[in-house]
mmCIF file of C-alpha atoms in Angstrom:
data_model
loop_
_atom_site.group_PDB
_atom_site.id
_atom_site.type_symbol
_atom_site.label_atom_id
_atom_site.label_comp_id
_atom_site.label_asym_id
_atom_site.label_seq_id
_atom_site.Cartn_x
_atom_site.Cartn_y
_atom_site.Cartn_z
ATOM 1 C CA MET J 1 -55.676 36.976 -114.295
ATOM 2 C CA ASN J 2 -57.098 36.276 -110.912
ATOM 3 C CA ASP J 3 -54.753 36.301 -107.903
ATOM 4 C CA ALA J 4 -54.880 33.260 -105.603
ATOM 5 C CA LEU J 5 -56.792 33.883 -102.463
ATOM 6 C CA PRO J 6 -54.685 33.805 -99.266
ATOM 7 C CA VAL J 7 -55.008 30.682 -97.139
ATOM 8 C CA PRO J 8 -57.069 31.397 -94.084
ATOM 9 C CA LEU J 9 -55.217 31.504 -90.780
ATOM 10 C CA ASP J 10 -57.147 28.630 -89.270
ATOM 11 C CA VAL J 11 -56.265 26.430 -92.252
ATOM 12 C CA ARG J 12 -52.586 27.279 -91.898
ATOM 13 C CA LEU J 13 -52.740 26.430 -88.198
ATOM 14 C CA MET J 14 -54.409 23.112 -88.901
ATOM 15 C CA ASN J 15 -51.791 22.226 -91.534
ATOM 16 C CA MET J 16 -48.986 23.120 -89.125
ATOM 17 C CA ILE J 17 -50.511 21.063 -86.323
ATOM 18 C CA ALA J 18 -51.013 18.122 -88.683
ATOM 19 C CA THR J 19 -47.370 18.313 -89.801
ATOM 20 C CA ILE J 20 -46.131 18.427 -86.218
ATOM 21 C CA LEU J 21 -48.296 15.468 -85.251
ATOM 22 C CA PHE J 22 -47.045 13.515 -88.254
ATOM 23 C CA VAL J 23 -43.400 14.221 -87.411
ATOM 24 C CA CYS J 24 -43.954 13.290 -83.759
ATOM 25 C CA CYS J 25 -45.639 10.037 -84.731
ATOM 26 C CA ALA J 26 -42.822 9.217 -87.130
ATOM 27 C CA LEU J 27 -40.206 9.919 -84.463
ATOM 28 C CA GLY J 28 -42.144 7.847 -81.950
ATOM 29 C CA LEU J 29 -42.296 4.934 -84.360
ATOM 30 C CA LEU J 30 -38.588 5.233 -85.057
ATOM 31 C CA VAL J 31 -37.680 5.385 -81.361
ATOM 32 C CA GLY J 32 -40.006 2.540 -80.479
ATOM 33 C CA GLY J 33 -38.766 0.429 -83.338
ATOM 34 C CA GLY J 34 -35.179 1.160 -82.440
ATOM 35 C CA TRP J 35 -35.796 0.318 -78.791
ATOM 36 C CA TRP J 36 -37.467 -2.952 -79.772
ATOM 37 C CA PHE J 37 -34.671 -3.723 -82.219
ATOM 38 C CA LEU J 38 -31.906 -3.081 -79.695
ATOM 39 C CA ARG J 39 -33.643 -4.813 -76.779
ATOM 40 C CA ASN J 40 -34.822 -7.803 -78.719
ATOM 41 C CA PRO J 41 -33.433 -10.984 -77.133
ATOM 42 C CA ALA J 42 -32.588 -12.185 -80.594
ATOM 43 C CA PHE J 43 -29.682 -9.688 -80.654
ATOM 44 C CA SER J 44 -28.226 -10.477 -77.228
ATOM 45 C CA ILE J 45 -24.687 -11.885 -77.034
ATOM 46 C CA GLY J 46 -25.195 -15.568 -77.616
ATOM 47 C CA ARG J 47 -21.606 -16.839 -77.713
ATOM 48 C CA ILE J 48 -18.090 -15.752 -76.828
ATOM 49 C CA VAL J 49 -15.259 -17.446 -78.684
ATOM 50 C CA VAL J 50 -11.870 -17.182 -76.941
ATOM 51 C CA HIS J 51 -8.618 -17.565 -78.828
ATOM 52 C CA GLY J 52 -5.034 -17.512 -77.627
ATOM 53 C CA ASP J 53 -2.266 -19.616 -76.132
ATOM 54 C CA LEU J 54 -3.837 -20.158 -72.707
ATOM 55 C CA SER J 55 -2.155 -22.009 -69.857
ATOM 56 C CA HIS J 56 -3.587 -20.309 -66.746
ATOM 57 C CA ILE J 57 -7.072 -19.468 -68.023
ATOM 58 C CA ASN J 58 -9.992 -21.815 -68.613
ATOM 59 C CA PRO J 59 -12.120 -20.478 -71.520
ATOM 60 C CA VAL J 60 -15.321 -21.892 -70.052
ATOM 61 C CA SER J 61 -14.739 -20.225 -66.673
ATOM 62 C CA LEU J 62 -13.675 -17.017 -68.400
ATOM 63 C CA ARG J 63 -16.904 -16.790 -70.390
ATOM 64 C CA ALA J 64 -19.014 -17.564 -67.313
ATOM 65 C CA ASN J 65 -17.299 -14.860 -65.236
ATOM 66 C CA VAL J 66 -17.165 -12.134 -67.883
ATOM 67 C CA ALA J 67 -20.550 -12.494 -69.617
ATOM 68 C CA PRO J 68 -22.620 -10.991 -66.734
ATOM 69 C CA GLN J 69 -20.382 -7.895 -66.790
ATOM 70 C CA LEU J 70 -20.944 -7.122 -70.480
ATOM 71 C CA MET J 71 -23.518 -4.326 -70.884
ATOM 72 C CA GLY J 72 -25.636 -4.245 -74.054
ATOM 73 C CA ASN J 73 -26.322 -6.571 -76.939
ATOM 74 C CA PHE J 74 -24.540 -7.369 -80.151
ATOM 75 C CA TYR J 75 -25.141 -3.888 -81.572
ATOM 76 C CA THR J 76 -24.937 -1.682 -78.478
ATOM 77 C CA LEU J 77 -21.990 -3.332 -76.687
ATOM 78 C CA ASN J 78 -19.075 -0.939 -76.150
ATOM 79 C CA LEU J 79 -16.052 -2.908 -77.351
ATOM 80 C CA GLN J 80 -13.602 -0.738 -75.410
ATOM 81 C CA GLN J 81 -15.429 -1.416 -72.151
ATOM 82 C CA ALA J 82 -15.641 -5.111 -73.019
ATOM 83 C CA ARG J 83 -11.873 -5.190 -73.564
ATOM 84 C CA GLU J 84 -11.309 -3.601 -70.142
ATOM 85 C CA VAL J 85 -13.540 -6.222 -68.520
ATOM 86 C CA PHE J 86 -11.499 -9.034 -70.033
ATOM 87 C CA GLU J 87 -8.199 -7.392 -69.092
ATOM 88 C CA GLY J 88 -9.387 -7.158 -65.495
ATOM 89 C CA VAL J 89 -9.222 -10.946 -65.207
ATOM 90 C CA PRO J 90 -6.032 -12.275 -63.518
ATOM 91 C CA TRP J 91 -3.347 -13.561 -65.914
ATOM 92 C CA ILE J 92 -4.773 -11.623 -68.896
ATOM 93 C CA ARG J 93 -2.328 -9.014 -70.168
ATOM 94 C CA LYS J 94 -4.090 -7.945 -73.368
ATOM 95 C CA ALA J 95 -7.480 -8.639 -74.941
ATOM 96 C CA TRP J 96 -8.776 -7.812 -78.407
ATOM 97 C CA VAL J 97 -12.571 -7.936 -78.782
ATOM 98 C CA ARG J 98 -14.586 -7.799 -82.023
ATOM 99 C CA ARG J 99 -18.159 -8.575 -83.034
ATOM 100 C CA ASP J 100 -18.730 -11.941 -84.649
ATOM 101 C CA PHE J 101 -21.967 -11.833 -86.699
ATOM 102 C CA PRO J 102 -24.768 -12.578 -86.025
ATOM 103 C CA ASN J 103 -24.679 -12.570 -82.194
ATOM 104 C CA GLY J 104 -21.212 -13.446 -80.967
ATOM 105 C CA LEU J 105 -17.938 -11.979 -79.775
ATOM 106 C CA ALA J 106 -14.482 -13.106 -80.805
ATOM 107 C CA VAL J 107 -11.831 -12.463 -78.146
ATOM 108 C CA GLU J 108 -8.086 -12.833 -78.642
ATOM 109 C CA ILE J 109 -6.262 -13.246 -75.314
ATOM 110 C CA GLN J 110 -2.601 -12.686 -74.467
ATOM 111 C CA GLU J 111 -1.592 -14.107 -71.099
ATOM 112 C CA HIS J 112 1.075 -12.787 -68.766
ATOM 113 C CA GLN J 113 4.230 -14.878 -68.939
ATOM 114 C CA ALA J 114 5.559 -14.846 -65.377
ATOM 115 C CA ARG J 115 9.336 -14.424 -65.078
ATOM 116 C CA ALA J 116 9.784 -13.642 -61.370
ATOM 117 C CA PHE J 117 8.072 -12.881 -58.101
ATOM 118 C CA TRP J 118 8.060 -9.215 -57.137
ATOM 119 C CA GLY J 119 8.471 -7.823 -53.637
ATOM 120 C CA PRO J 120 9.115 -9.425 -50.253
ATOM 121 C CA GLU J 121 8.328 -13.029 -49.423
ATOM 122 C CA GLY J 122 4.598 -13.680 -49.532
ATOM 123 C CA SER J 123 3.808 -10.840 -51.942
ATOM 124 C CA PRO J 124 1.082 -11.805 -54.476
ATOM 125 C CA THR J 125 2.691 -9.853 -57.333
ATOM 126 C CA LEU J 126 4.762 -11.141 -60.217
ATOM 127 C CA VAL J 127 6.788 -9.718 -63.095
ATOM 128 C CA ASN J 128 6.063 -10.725 -66.691
ATOM 129 C CA ASN J 129 8.502 -10.950 -69.594
ATOM 130 C CA TYR J 130 7.885 -7.263 -70.375
ATOM 131 C CA GLY J 131 8.983 -6.227 -66.905
ATOM 132 C CA GLU J 132 5.388 -5.373 -65.936
ATOM 133 C CA VAL J 133 4.164 -6.071 -62.415
ATOM 134 C CA PHE J 134 0.809 -7.868 -62.089
ATOM 135 C CA GLU J 135 -1.176 -9.726 -59.469
ATOM 136 C CA ALA J 136 -2.225 -13.328 -59.931
ATOM 137 C CA ASP J 137 -2.427 -16.627 -58.112
ATOM 138 C CA ALA J 138 1.053 -18.138 -58.419
ATOM 139 C CA ASP J 139 0.515 -21.339 -56.451
ATOM 140 C CA ASP J 140 0.951 -23.480 -59.537
ATOM 141 C CA ASN J 141 4.023 -25.686 -59.817
ATOM 142 C CA ASP J 142 5.004 -23.785 -62.949
ATOM 143 C CA GLU J 143 5.876 -20.742 -60.813
ATOM 144 C CA SER J 144 7.510 -22.569 -57.885
ATOM 145 C CA ASP J 145 11.035 -22.157 -59.255
ATOM 146 C CA LEU J 146 10.773 -18.485 -60.215
ATOM 147 C CA PRO J 147 13.342 -16.082 -58.724
ATOM 148 C CA ARG J 148 12.296 -13.169 -56.515
ATOM 149 C CA LEU J 149 13.046 -9.554 -57.359
ATOM 150 C CA ILE J 150 13.003 -7.004 -54.547
ATOM 151 C CA GLY J 151 13.482 -3.359 -55.421
ATOM 152 C CA PRO J 152 11.997 0.144 -55.622
ATOM 153 C CA GLU J 153 8.697 0.698 -57.388
ATOM 154 C CA GLY J 154 9.076 1.334 -61.112
ATOM 155 C CA ARG J 155 12.394 -0.534 -61.424
ATOM 156 C CA SER J 156 10.975 -3.964 -62.292
ATOM 157 C CA LEU J 157 12.056 -3.913 -65.958
ATOM 158 C CA GLU J 158 15.577 -2.803 -65.040
ATOM 159 C CA MET J 159 15.809 -5.557 -62.435
ATOM 160 C CA LEU J 160 14.538 -8.203 -64.835
ATOM 161 C CA GLN J 161 17.172 -7.187 -67.374
ATOM 162 C CA MET J 162 19.875 -7.303 -64.687
ATOM 163 C CA TYR J 163 18.646 -10.734 -63.598
ATOM 164 C CA ASP J 164 19.036 -12.047 -67.146
ATOM 165 C CA ARG J 165 22.625 -10.737 -67.280
ATOM 166 C CA LEU J 166 23.566 -12.179 -63.899
ATOM 167 C CA LYS J 167 21.859 -15.497 -64.597
ATOM 168 C CA ARG J 168 24.292 -16.103 -67.455
ATOM 169 C CA ALA J 169 27.227 -14.825 -65.390
ATOM 170 C CA VAL J 170 26.748 -17.219 -62.438
ATOM 171 C CA LYS J 171 25.984 -20.280 -64.546
ATOM 172 C CA PRO J 172 29.575 -21.642 -64.262
ATOM 173 C CA LEU J 173 29.086 -21.815 -60.477
ATOM 174 C CA GLY J 174 26.429 -24.482 -60.957
ATOM 175 C CA SER J 175 23.880 -22.386 -59.065
ATOM 176 C CA SER J 176 20.915 -20.257 -60.031
ATOM 177 C CA ILE J 177 19.724 -16.966 -58.591
ATOM 178 C CA ASP J 178 17.093 -17.311 -55.903
ATOM 179 C CA THR J 179 16.731 -13.606 -54.996
ATOM 180 C CA LEU J 180 17.972 -10.383 -56.575
ATOM 181 C CA ALA J 181 17.620 -7.190 -54.534
ATOM 182 C CA LEU J 182 18.231 -3.524 -55.314
ATOM 183 C CA ASN J 183 18.290 -1.019 -52.459
ATOM 184 C CA GLY J 184 17.434 2.673 -52.576
ATOM 185 C CA ARG J 185 21.111 3.642 -52.933
ATOM 186 C CA GLY J 186 21.522 1.542 -56.063
ATOM 187 C CA GLY J 187 23.351 -1.366 -54.432
ATOM 188 C CA TRP J 188 22.782 -4.853 -55.818
ATOM 189 C CA ARG J 189 22.739 -8.099 -53.854
ATOM 190 C CA MET J 190 21.858 -11.604 -54.957
ATOM 191 C CA THR J 191 21.269 -14.843 -53.104
ATOM 192 C CA LEU J 192 21.965 -18.110 -54.886
ATOM 193 C CA ASP J 193 19.833 -21.213 -54.485
ATOM 194 C CA SER J 194 22.748 -22.689 -52.494
ATOM 195 C CA GLY J 195 22.132 -20.013 -49.854
ATOM 196 C CA ALA J 196 25.249 -17.983 -50.659
ATOM 197 C CA SER J 197 24.790 -14.204 -50.486
ATOM 198 C CA ILE J 198 26.799 -11.966 -52.835
ATOM 199 C CA GLU J 199 27.067 -8.191 -52.423
ATOM 200 C CA MET J 200 27.779 -6.659 -55.824
ATOM 201 C CA GLY J 201 27.738 -2.934 -55.095
ATOM 202 C CA SER J 202 26.363 -0.196 -57.308
ATOM 203 C CA GLY J 203 27.136 1.089 -60.789
ATOM 204 C CA SER J 204 26.098 0.446 -64.360
ATOM 205 C CA PRO J 205 25.001 -3.039 -65.455
ATOM 206 C CA ILE J 206 28.395 -3.430 -67.181
ATOM 207 C CA ASP J 207 30.254 -2.538 -63.970
ATOM 208 C CA VAL J 208 28.216 -4.912 -61.810
ATOM 209 C CA THR J 209 28.391 -7.869 -64.202
ATOM 210 C CA GLY J 210 32.120 -7.186 -64.665
ATOM 211 C CA ARG J 211 32.682 -7.715 -60.933
ATOM 212 C CA VAL J 212 30.608 -10.881 -61.000
ATOM 213 C CA ASP J 213 32.497 -12.228 -64.038
ATOM 214 C CA ARG J 214 35.826 -11.651 -62.271
ATOM 215 C CA PHE J 215 34.521 -13.368 -59.155
ATOM 216 C CA VAL J 216 33.185 -16.382 -61.062
ATOM 217 C CA ARG J 217 36.483 -16.818 -62.956
ATOM 218 C CA THR J 218 38.605 -16.937 -59.807
ATOM 219 C CA VAL J 219 36.495 -18.151 -56.882
ATOM 220 C CA SER J 220 37.054 -21.849 -57.601
ATOM 221 C CA LYS J 221 40.832 -21.345 -57.410
ATOM 222 C CA VAL J 222 40.554 -19.372 -54.188
ATOM 223 C CA ALA J 223 38.333 -22.047 -52.643
ATOM 224 C CA ALA J 224 40.743 -24.798 -53.772
ATOM 225 C CA GLN J 225 43.611 -23.035 -51.993
ATOM 226 C CA GLN J 226 41.632 -23.464 -48.770
ATOM 227 C CA GLY J 227 40.811 -27.091 -49.529
ATOM 228 C CA ARG J 228 37.225 -26.299 -50.382
ATOM 229 C CA LYS J 229 34.924 -26.326 -53.413
ATOM 230 C CA VAL J 230 32.699 -23.580 -54.738
ATOM 231 C CA ASP J 231 29.633 -25.113 -53.098
ATOM 232 C CA SER J 232 31.133 -24.218 -49.695
ATOM 233 C CA LEU J 233 30.640 -20.518 -50.431
ATOM 234 C CA GLU J 234 28.634 -18.738 -47.720
ATOM 235 C CA SER J 235 28.999 -15.109 -48.765
ATOM 236 C CA ALA J 236 31.055 -12.771 -50.913
ATOM 237 C CA ASP J 237 31.565 -9.030 -51.063
ATOM 238 C CA LEU J 238 32.567 -7.752 -54.503
ATOM 239 C CA ARG J 239 32.638 -4.091 -53.499
ATOM 240 C CA GLN J 240 36.416 -4.107 -53.015
ATOM 241 C CA MET J 241 38.490 -1.942 -55.341
ATOM 242 C CA ASP J 242 40.949 -4.608 -56.519
ATOM 243 C CA GLY J 243 39.424 -7.869 -55.348
ATOM 244 C CA TYR J 244 36.703 -9.359 -53.185
ATOM 245 C CA ALA J 245 36.148 -10.829 -49.753
ATOM 246 C CA LEU J 246 34.461 -14.175 -49.230
ATOM 247 C CA ARG J 247 33.481 -16.598 -46.512
ATOM 248 C CA LEU J 248 33.730 -20.361 -46.968
ATOM 249 C CA ARG J 249 32.177 -22.955 -44.700
ATOM 250 C CA GLY J 250 34.777 -24.522 -42.437
ATOM 251 C CA VAL J 251 37.451 -21.941 -43.218
ATOM 252 C CA THR J 252 38.680 -19.211 -40.861
ATOM 253 C CA THR J 253 41.304 -16.537 -41.437
ATOM 254 C CA VAL J 254 42.349 -16.520 -37.743
ATOM 255 C CA SER J 255 45.787 -18.039 -37.116
ATOM 256 C CA ALA J 256 46.258 -20.990 -34.755
ATOM 257 C CA GLU J 257 48.069 -18.784 -32.220
ATOM 258 C CA THR J 258 45.275 -16.218 -32.257
ATOM 259 C CA ALA J 259 42.633 -18.918 -31.923
ATOM 260 C CA ALA J 260 44.508 -20.454 -28.941
ATOM 261 C CA ALA J 261 44.845 -17.040 -27.286
ATOM 262 C CA ARG J 262 41.144 -16.383 -27.728
ATOM 263 C CA ALA J 263 40.344 -19.785 -26.222
ATOM 264 C CA ARG J 264 42.570 -19.121 -23.177
ATOM 265 C CA ALA J 265 40.979 -15.703 -22.673
ATOM 266 C CA ALA J 266 37.509 -17.215 -22.825
ATOM 267 C CA ALA J 267 38.502 -19.897 -20.303
ATOM 268 C CA ALA J 268 39.909 -17.248 -17.954
ATOM 269 C CA ARG J 269 36.709 -15.239 -18.152
ATOM 270 C CA SER J 270 34.711 -18.351 -17.329
ATOM 271 C CA ALA J 271 36.982 -19.111 -14.373
ATOM 272 C CA ARG J 272 36.597 -15.608 -12.972
ATOM 273 C CA ALA J 273 32.849 -15.749 -13.373
ATOM 274 C CA ALA J 274 32.498 -19.109 -11.570
ATOM 275 C CA PRO J 275 33.303 -17.881 -7.963
ATOM 276 C CA THR J 276 30.957 -14.973 -8.446
ATOM 277 C CA ARG J 277 28.126 -17.332 -9.345
ATOM 278 C CA MET J 278 28.968 -19.577 -6.358
ATOM 279 C CA ASN J 279 29.054 -16.615 -3.923
ATOM 280 C CA ALA J 280 25.746 -15.412 -5.227
ATOM 281 C CA LYS J 281 24.264 -18.858 -4.664
ATOM 282 C CA THR J 282 25.675 -19.049 -1.087
ATOM 283 C CA ALA J 283 24.395 -15.602 -0.211
ATOM 284 C CA THR J 284 20.988 -16.582 -1.470
ATOM 285 C CA THR J 285 21.030 -19.717 0.677
ATOM 286 C CA ARG J 286 22.028 -17.802 3.793
ATOM 287 C CA THR J 287 19.371 -15.208 3.239
ATOM 288 C CA ARG J 288 16.755 -17.875 2.993
ATOM 289 C CA GLY J 289 18.054 -19.380 6.298
ATOM 290 C CA ARG J 290 17.692 -16.115 8.145
ATOM 291 C CA ASN J 291 14.186 -15.679 6.792
ATOM 292 C CA ASN J 292 13.253 -19.053 8.182
#
């Protein structure tokens, strides 16, 4: 039996080089074909279909503004990045993006539902129904009657919940809340649309709304005792231990005798000040005469 002759070294080298060349060519064809496939205009995003209950967003404008920011085609587009692009548009809270074969995207949009303005007057931020703060153009008439919440950063949800409690509590007064403020010490204050300011103090939501409930139940009787109605309320302070203090338009707690005494004192001060003013005027006139 004859043994097979060993393959010469040069033959082995040629076979190895041929194999390497073949593999390189195959890889080049695959890469080139893949590049052509992925860059082919036929696979670019041809349509974007927007779904959702939209009141502040125009789908046509949304597609025109977002499409240039989407990187890649139907197959290479990063859906997570696309979602972030959509959620960067004002009034969009959440976006869900999926591929829609053969060359489209289907986008489900959830808008912010504005419940209140956030921050001082003129601030461009709002609070949605989840207590989240967001920035958007709120010049529409739909937002003109929203209340304003003013408080520390990170307390927007707590303030929205307190607003909902107080809104129900003050309803018997026939007024709505225009502004609700929370200071750094935990003290609450609200201003009604009538202009009345009410200091409610600090404490748990139950404590604060309890004070407001007591005030609302009795303020009409207190105002009637002074010959006034609830709409004459200017301010109230509910931080008293066993009651509250209030100010009504046209009502003063100063007695007639005290008021008369104050008037006489003011008249006496005016009378004493009059000669002084006259002497000063005469001295000025004389001085001018000497100068002449």
